[in-house]
Amino acid sequence: MSRSVLLVPALLVAACTTVPSPTTTAPRPVVSGPQIIPAPSSLTMGSGAPFDLSRRTTIVVDGNNAEVTAIAQAFAAIVRPSTGFALAILPAVADTTASNIYLRLAADRAALGEEGYDLAITRGAATLVANRPAGLFRGVQTLRQLLPSEVESDMGVARAVWEIPALSITDQPRYAWRGAMLDVSRHFFTVDEVKQFIDLLALYKLNVLHLGLTNDQGWRIEIKSRPKLTSVGSTTQVGGGPGGFYTQLDYQALVRYAQERYITVVPEIDMPSHSNAALTAYPEVSCSIRPTQPYTGTDVGWSAFCVDKNETYALIDDVFRELSAITPGPYIHIGGDEVQALTNDQYIRFVERVKPIVNKYGKKMIGWEEITKARLDASTLAQQWKSDSVATALQYGTKVIMSPAKRVYLDMKYTPSTELGLKWAAYIEVRDAYDWDPATYMAGVNESNIVGVEGALWSETVRNITAAEYLVMPRLPAIAEVAWTPQRVRDWENFRVRLSTHAPRWNYLGVNYYRSPQIPW
């Protein structure tokens, strides 16, 4: 994948002066110019007049491609409530005097890959071109961010034209995997809450939703051949409460919602430990070192499947068979972390027996870094979170997802004084989440070994989407830029100013967020 580094960071902040803040004596930056997150690979400001989005604007879709039309419709659905403009979607227009938006796929843009795009803004047109539909969707998010933040409002805004500055952008991601993990097992999140989370991922060009569906405290996905997994295993969560689960139709609705935003859902069924909810439903395969019963605490490592029982693998086979059938993405995550109840040899035997079951149903296996104790292959991904042990898997051609807990564990507190979150890994302020390079973070792992970056939100202290947003925002945009933007383009001082301009957008969207003192709000 090409990683052309043409952007001068200062281009993203065309002007920066200071005026007194109404609430503090510290100077507050005043910014102008495009405040795009994640920063594009290449951006050049134009010298001409801006593009005017007006009542006469139409969205022109070249060709007869249903995906491109759907992308245009999604963009229009965002813009219509605030502008009041019709924004008709047409295959061609006779009136060329109005400023129109053009969405086009082009075979000669193959170098842009799956998600890259070219965007040219002139007085007469906003032209977005990509090699693939996913690239058009990512480019639409840039176009959305170039519009004033009021575009996110559901109320009409009295404005005859909405200006977008003249510029040209050529952009594509640094990493193919740009994800966020949402743990719905320790506290259950409704379908609508997960959709809100997906919307945040889409806005910042993330493309993977890693959904933590099972743990000691709850089993959250219907498996029809094993009904007790939900009738027994779904009824608890951390601290008590009713728990809950997704029917297979619920889950498929979430997968479709994510697909419409070019986001892949990766389900995680944690094993052999973190498995008490499943074992409570089927205690005959439990080899835990504590009683197998409903659990609402937060200790880890004590539960375990029995490694040497065929019944264990029959249960796992049933789960992966049904889950694979409703998961169009290529991956199933088996967890594999924090196992205390098994010996090292037992653990290795378990992983090496489960992997063929995953592969049997046409999926590739992912596991947390502990799975690197076993013999893996190039189809497997190892997710780093706490140590350098993941480097041992490179001998098998295994690629790495970087999720270092001290940088991207979104369940960690920002500071000792913030209410939500834990602190065992670190206090993670916005700069901590932003100011690191995945390719140099860990000894023995370089750019070629890394498939991508993923932030993780475990939900021990997170009861609902409002609490989740507080811990995720504004660290999620920081992680998104780490994963998308070439390293030499990234700059903390530049990012923090750009980030400050996104707060009004979040306010219109109703997104809760932490007002970090590191950001000049």
XYZ file of C-alpha atoms in Angstrom:
521
model
C 0.000 0.000 0.000
C 1.364 3.391 -1.012
C 2.028 5.789 1.835
C 2.907 9.001 -0.022
C 3.632 11.734 2.509
C 2.918 15.020 0.822
C 0.987 16.937 3.446
C 2.575 19.748 5.399
C 0.801 19.633 8.791
C 0.392 23.403 8.886
C -1.923 23.181 5.888
C -4.568 21.723 8.154
C -4.523 24.851 10.296
C -4.515 27.660 7.801
C -4.472 30.318 10.493
C -3.964 30.227 14.234
C -4.204 33.284 16.451
C -5.305 33.678 20.045
C -8.111 35.544 21.737
C -9.091 35.602 25.418
C -11.365 32.723 26.384
C -14.662 33.678 28.009
C -14.134 31.110 30.768
C -10.402 31.161 31.369
C -7.497 33.558 31.230
C -5.464 31.178 29.055
C -5.367 32.078 25.342
C -7.570 29.970 23.120
C -6.576 29.224 19.505
C -8.817 30.487 16.745
C -8.554 28.202 13.749
C -9.582 28.418 10.140
C -9.158 26.078 7.215
C -10.038 22.379 6.988
C -10.100 20.619 10.353
C -10.163 17.026 9.122
C -9.659 13.988 11.399
C -7.886 11.780 10.570
C -5.514 14.064 8.687
C -5.300 13.202 4.970
C -2.175 11.830 3.355
C -1.985 14.786 0.978
C -3.865 18.095 1.059
C -3.308 21.210 -1.019
C -5.323 24.369 -0.447
C -6.736 25.995 -3.574
C -6.610 29.671 -4.404
C -10.056 29.952 -5.978
C -13.523 30.635 -4.610
C -15.150 28.057 -2.323
C -17.767 25.531 -3.378
C -21.285 26.631 -2.439
C -23.691 23.918 -1.366
C -27.113 25.433 -2.100
C -30.709 24.604 -2.974
C -29.678 24.063 -6.581
C -27.016 21.486 -5.728
C -27.546 17.907 -6.818
C -25.502 14.804 -6.132
C -24.414 13.276 -9.421
C -23.670 9.547 -9.400
C -21.709 8.302 -12.388
C -22.601 4.902 -13.735
C -25.255 2.478 -12.553
C -23.769 1.289 -9.265
C -26.152 0.571 -6.376
C -23.426 0.973 -3.746
C -22.444 4.417 -5.005
C -26.090 5.473 -5.033
C -26.496 4.220 -1.452
C -23.434 6.242 -0.376
C -24.931 9.347 -1.994
C -28.243 8.703 -0.251
C -26.525 8.330 3.123
C -24.695 11.644 2.663
C -27.898 13.404 1.597
C -29.709 12.001 4.656
C -27.130 13.679 6.911
C -27.221 17.028 5.121
C -30.922 17.487 4.349
C -32.283 18.101 7.897
C -29.898 20.963 8.648
C -29.793 22.595 5.217
C -33.354 21.983 4.122
C -31.994 21.311 0.626
C -33.493 18.562 -1.541
C -30.103 17.321 -2.816
C -31.556 15.205 -5.569
C -29.457 12.195 -6.562
C -29.183 11.891 -10.326
C -27.148 9.888 -12.841
C -26.611 13.052 -14.914
C -27.622 16.722 -14.884
C -28.509 19.083 -17.703
C -27.930 22.214 -15.604
C -24.193 22.756 -15.259
C -24.496 26.260 -13.799
C -25.156 24.994 -10.261
C -22.397 23.711 -7.988
C -22.861 19.949 -7.841
C -21.321 17.052 -5.931
C -19.968 14.221 -8.093
C -19.332 10.680 -6.850
C -17.459 8.439 -9.245
C -15.612 5.129 -9.333
C -12.639 5.052 -11.692
C -10.541 2.098 -12.809
C -7.513 4.361 -13.227
C -7.477 4.987 -9.453
C -6.328 1.448 -8.596
C -3.354 2.891 -6.695
C -5.817 4.265 -4.123
C -6.592 0.721 -3.013
C -9.760 -0.338 -1.238
C -10.337 2.803 0.841
C -8.418 5.649 -0.771
C -10.025 8.586 -2.566
C -9.328 11.794 -4.478
C -11.367 14.873 -3.569
C -11.241 18.090 -5.597
C -13.181 21.166 -4.439
C -13.618 24.064 -6.853
C -16.201 26.795 -7.154
C -18.173 24.748 -9.655
C -17.951 21.217 -8.256
C -17.035 18.913 -5.412
C -15.687 15.839 -7.165
C -15.004 12.656 -5.237
C -13.331 9.776 -7.083
C -12.261 6.378 -5.754
C -11.218 2.944 -6.896
C -13.764 1.164 -4.701
C -17.067 2.088 -2.983
C -15.402 1.979 0.448
C -13.103 4.764 -0.724
C -16.083 6.887 -1.726
C -17.618 6.332 1.704
C -14.408 7.405 3.466
C -14.218 10.436 1.200
C -17.789 11.378 2.052
C -16.751 11.549 5.718
C -14.087 14.087 4.711
C -16.678 16.055 2.741
C -18.955 15.951 5.791
C -16.194 17.308 8.045
C -15.440 20.102 5.566
C -18.968 21.410 6.025
C -19.730 23.600 9.072
C -20.482 21.603 12.228
C -24.134 22.737 12.115
C -24.612 20.245 9.286
C -24.995 17.603 12.011
C -28.071 19.349 13.439
C -31.523 17.829 13.031
C -32.976 21.353 13.004
C -33.056 23.614 9.971
C -30.290 26.213 9.855
C -31.037 29.550 8.157
C -28.204 29.573 5.663
C -28.558 30.063 1.904
C -25.208 28.486 1.071
C -22.823 26.204 2.892
C -19.230 26.840 1.866
C -16.493 24.278 1.405
C -12.988 25.693 0.790
C -11.221 25.095 -2.500
C -8.680 22.291 -2.096
C -7.491 18.966 -3.407
C -6.951 15.817 -1.354
C -5.430 12.472 -2.214
C -5.876 10.148 0.728
C -5.607 6.520 1.767
C -5.092 4.726 5.069
C -1.774 3.733 6.589
C -3.232 0.492 7.963
C -5.933 -1.772 6.559
C -7.252 -2.622 10.062
C -8.542 0.375 12.025
C -10.802 -0.804 14.763
C -12.500 -0.385 18.091
C -13.625 -3.107 20.475
C -16.886 -2.780 22.414
C -17.361 -5.193 25.304
C -21.096 -5.937 25.546
C -20.603 -8.898 27.886
C -19.775 -7.275 31.220
C -22.537 -4.736 30.702
C -25.081 -5.308 27.960
C -25.616 -2.679 25.257
C -28.827 -2.509 23.233
C -28.895 -2.747 19.442
C -29.511 1.008 19.195
C -26.572 1.752 21.513
C -24.238 -0.373 19.397
C -25.456 1.479 16.309
C -24.518 4.780 17.979
C -21.045 3.367 18.570
C -20.816 2.293 14.928
C -21.741 5.817 13.825
C -18.736 7.230 15.695
C -16.438 4.708 14.047
C -17.754 5.648 10.628
C -17.284 9.392 11.155
C -13.573 8.885 11.836
C -12.935 6.309 9.075
C -12.548 3.270 11.342
C -13.465 0.039 9.609
C -13.636 -2.745 12.234
C -16.095 -3.240 15.093
C -14.689 -5.920 17.389
C -17.699 -7.024 19.429
C -16.912 -8.764 22.730
C -19.957 -11.036 22.992
C -19.077 -13.347 25.892
C -17.274 -13.323 29.201
C -17.641 -14.574 32.749
C -20.525 -12.210 33.408
C -22.699 -12.795 30.373
C -23.300 -14.599 27.072
C -24.832 -12.176 24.549
C -25.513 -14.045 21.284
C -28.277 -16.560 20.529
C -27.030 -20.023 19.543
C -30.112 -22.006 18.554
C -28.538 -25.436 19.006
C -27.423 -24.463 22.528
C -30.380 -22.515 23.982
C -29.111 -22.543 27.571
C -26.245 -20.230 26.582
C -28.793 -17.397 26.541
C -31.574 -18.737 28.797
C -29.017 -19.248 31.597
C -25.828 -17.484 30.548
C -27.226 -14.087 29.498
C -29.095 -13.159 32.665
C -26.273 -11.471 34.603
C -23.813 -8.609 34.245
C -21.246 -6.803 36.391
C -22.802 -5.475 39.581
C -26.090 -7.257 39.005
C -28.791 -6.180 36.614
C -30.772 -8.087 33.990
C -28.073 -8.670 31.374
C -29.481 -9.443 27.956
C -28.581 -10.932 24.576
C -28.930 -10.416 20.849
C -31.108 -12.742 18.833
C -29.513 -13.854 15.609
C -31.801 -11.384 13.805
C -30.557 -8.595 16.114
C -26.973 -9.493 15.376
C -27.592 -9.639 11.638
C -29.195 -6.187 11.808
C -26.036 -4.849 13.477
C -23.857 -6.516 10.854
C -25.903 -4.924 8.054
C -25.788 -1.514 9.737
C -22.008 -1.790 9.970
C -21.691 -3.057 6.390
C -23.583 -0.002 5.118
C -20.771 2.043 6.685
C -18.034 -0.254 5.332
C -17.275 -1.572 8.802
C -16.549 -5.272 9.396
C -17.960 -6.877 12.537
C -15.546 -9.258 14.269
C -17.300 -11.276 17.006
C -15.313 -12.472 19.997
C -16.247 -15.627 21.905
C -13.717 -15.619 24.730
C -12.160 -18.966 25.655
C -10.777 -21.050 27.275
C -10.997 -18.630 30.221
C -13.424 -15.684 30.627
C -16.024 -18.390 29.984
C -18.074 -18.685 33.169
C -21.375 -17.618 31.563
C -21.124 -20.459 29.044
C -20.002 -22.904 31.709
C -22.901 -21.961 33.969
C -25.187 -22.989 31.129
C -23.226 -26.207 30.411
C -21.347 -27.095 33.625
C -20.382 -30.535 32.328
C -17.517 -28.904 30.375
C -16.297 -26.700 33.223
C -12.813 -27.083 34.690
C -12.834 -23.748 36.532
C -11.004 -23.283 39.817
C -14.035 -21.578 41.383
C -17.647 -22.776 41.614
C -19.489 -22.610 38.290
C -22.415 -20.303 39.040
C -23.742 -16.911 37.917
C -21.088 -14.240 38.408
C -21.284 -10.445 38.663
C -17.755 -9.603 39.823
C -14.702 -8.542 37.841
C -11.877 -10.958 38.767
C -10.386 -12.764 35.778
C -8.604 -15.966 34.855
C -10.308 -18.484 37.111
C -12.844 -19.978 34.684
C -11.902 -22.527 32.022
C -13.289 -25.027 29.576
C -12.140 -28.594 30.105
C -9.404 -29.144 27.554
C -9.606 -32.927 27.287
C -13.349 -33.443 26.938
C -14.827 -34.009 23.510
C -18.020 -32.364 24.754
C -16.088 -29.087 25.021
C -15.266 -29.035 21.340
C -18.757 -30.168 20.356
C -20.113 -27.079 22.116
C -17.506 -24.820 20.516
C -18.240 -26.339 17.111
C -21.942 -25.559 17.485
C -21.180 -21.975 18.473
C -18.759 -21.292 15.630
C -20.952 -23.029 13.063
C -23.935 -20.794 13.833
C -21.924 -17.631 14.396
C -19.984 -18.079 11.150
C -23.216 -18.465 9.206
C -24.402 -14.987 10.276
C -21.000 -13.261 10.167
C -20.003 -12.293 6.616
C -16.630 -10.936 7.707
C -13.601 -13.234 7.465
C -12.652 -13.392 11.161
C -13.748 -14.999 14.430
C -11.957 -13.883 17.612
C -11.418 -16.608 20.220
C -10.092 -14.379 23.022
C -7.501 -16.594 24.657
C -6.297 -14.111 27.264
C -5.663 -14.211 31.025
C -5.865 -17.967 31.596
C -4.920 -19.060 35.107
C -6.857 -22.309 35.474
C -4.889 -24.316 32.861
C -1.285 -25.370 32.483
C 0.729 -23.999 29.592
C 0.535 -27.342 27.773
C -3.226 -27.515 28.257
C -3.603 -24.012 26.901
C -1.552 -24.766 23.787
C -3.524 -27.958 23.123
C -6.754 -26.026 23.415
C -5.771 -23.270 20.972
C -4.390 -25.734 18.450
C -7.612 -27.752 18.580
C -9.936 -24.738 18.346
C -8.201 -23.147 15.363
C -9.244 -25.895 12.903
C -12.846 -25.508 14.091
C -12.742 -21.798 13.202
C -11.167 -22.605 9.830
C -13.682 -25.389 9.188
C -16.427 -22.791 8.807
C -14.489 -20.588 6.420
C -13.170 -18.117 8.990
C -9.730 -17.012 10.094
C -8.790 -16.995 13.764
C -7.827 -13.984 15.862
C -6.727 -14.161 19.477
C -5.129 -11.973 22.095
C -1.351 -12.202 22.254
C -1.356 -15.256 24.539
C -2.294 -17.458 21.570
C 1.246 -16.978 20.264
C 2.303 -19.737 22.655
C 0.707 -22.132 20.165
C 1.783 -22.997 16.623
C -0.022 -20.542 14.328
C 0.039 -19.729 10.612
C -0.177 -16.777 8.246
C -4.001 -16.796 8.269
C -4.117 -15.981 11.996
C -3.968 -12.528 13.589
C -2.498 -11.954 17.055
C -3.731 -8.956 19.021
C -1.027 -7.376 21.169
C -2.156 -5.775 24.419
C 0.385 -6.048 27.246
C 3.847 -7.339 26.283
C 6.326 -8.168 23.542
C 5.379 -11.852 23.443
C 3.378 -11.405 20.234
C 6.646 -11.115 18.300
C 7.183 -14.868 18.681
C 4.316 -15.513 16.263
C 6.044 -13.693 13.414
C 7.989 -16.844 12.588
C 4.714 -18.346 11.325
C 3.849 -15.336 9.170
C 1.199 -14.221 11.640
C 0.322 -10.518 11.456
C -0.256 -8.285 14.458
C -3.049 -5.964 15.572
C -1.591 -3.311 17.866
C -3.736 -2.619 20.950
C -1.229 -1.643 23.652
C -3.140 -1.216 26.899
C -1.066 1.804 27.974
C -2.103 3.684 24.827
C -5.432 2.487 23.476
C -7.358 0.754 26.268
C -10.311 3.107 26.368
C -11.606 1.728 29.660
C -8.663 3.362 31.441
C -9.225 6.636 33.284
C -7.948 9.837 31.743
C -6.596 11.078 35.097
C -6.904 10.039 38.745
C -9.809 12.461 39.139
C -12.036 11.207 36.291
C -14.905 9.106 37.584
C -15.306 6.293 35.072
C -12.718 3.748 34.129
C -9.945 1.647 35.607
C -6.255 2.385 36.144
C -4.366 -0.913 36.153
C -2.675 -0.255 32.784
C -2.193 3.512 32.930
C -3.919 6.841 33.056
C -4.430 7.623 29.369
C -4.933 11.258 28.430
C -5.635 12.234 24.825
C -1.958 12.821 24.046
C -1.054 9.360 25.355
C -3.562 7.826 22.936
C -2.197 9.905 20.045
C 1.529 10.404 20.459
C 3.018 6.983 19.590
C 4.053 5.084 16.488
C 2.789 1.492 16.092
C 5.794 0.553 13.947
C 8.353 1.455 16.620
C 6.353 0.695 19.766
C 7.442 -2.900 20.268
C 10.794 -4.597 19.836
C 10.865 -7.041 16.957
C 7.647 -5.817 15.324
C 7.902 -3.405 12.400
C 5.561 -1.866 9.843
C 5.441 -4.959 7.642
C 4.295 -7.140 10.566
C 1.354 -4.921 11.529
C -2.101 -5.225 9.978
C -3.504 -2.354 12.016
C -4.466 -0.625 15.255
C -7.467 -1.128 17.519
C -8.735 0.679 20.607
C -10.514 -1.414 23.234
C -13.397 -0.464 25.523
C -13.950 -3.056 28.238
C -17.140 -2.384 30.154
C -16.567 -3.157 33.837
C -17.400 0.473 34.728
C -19.491 1.270 31.646
C -23.243 0.794 32.034
C -24.620 2.518 28.921
C -23.685 4.308 25.715
C -23.399 7.701 27.432
C -20.697 6.354 29.724
C -19.043 4.610 26.775
C -18.905 7.862 24.814
C -17.294 9.662 27.742
C -14.423 7.178 27.781
C -14.156 6.905 23.995
C -14.350 10.587 23.094
C -12.010 12.304 22.380
C -9.520 9.416 22.425
C -11.184 7.564 19.541
C -10.378 10.288 16.958
C -6.779 10.214 18.223
C -6.545 6.455 17.635
C -8.221 6.857 14.254
C -5.494 9.264 13.169
C -2.759 6.926 14.455
C -4.242 4.168 12.281
C -5.012 6.215 9.148
C -2.482 9.024 8.776
C 1.170 8.534 7.723
C 3.454 8.916 10.738
C 5.498 11.780 9.275
C 2.342 13.798 8.706
C 1.089 13.483 12.278
C 1.778 16.205 14.823
C 0.303 16.516 18.322
C 0.080 20.302 18.447
C -1.648 20.365 15.087
C -4.012 17.538 16.086
C -5.110 19.089 19.365
C -6.191 22.288 17.603
C -8.085 20.345 14.948
C -9.698 18.181 17.622
C -10.996 21.229 19.482
C -13.107 22.226 16.476
C -14.979 18.911 16.530
C -16.681 19.538 19.881
C -19.574 21.533 18.359
C -20.136 18.659 15.941
C -20.374 16.232 18.862
C -22.769 18.566 20.622
C -25.114 18.508 17.645
C -24.840 14.720 17.455
C -25.579 14.374 21.168
C -22.246 12.676 21.876
C -20.955 12.774 25.445
C -17.232 13.495 25.779
C -14.471 14.331 28.242
C -13.274 17.929 28.091
C -9.578 17.195 28.347
C -7.464 20.103 29.627
C -4.938 19.160 26.922
C -7.345 20.378 24.225
C -8.056 24.121 23.631
C -11.826 23.795 23.549
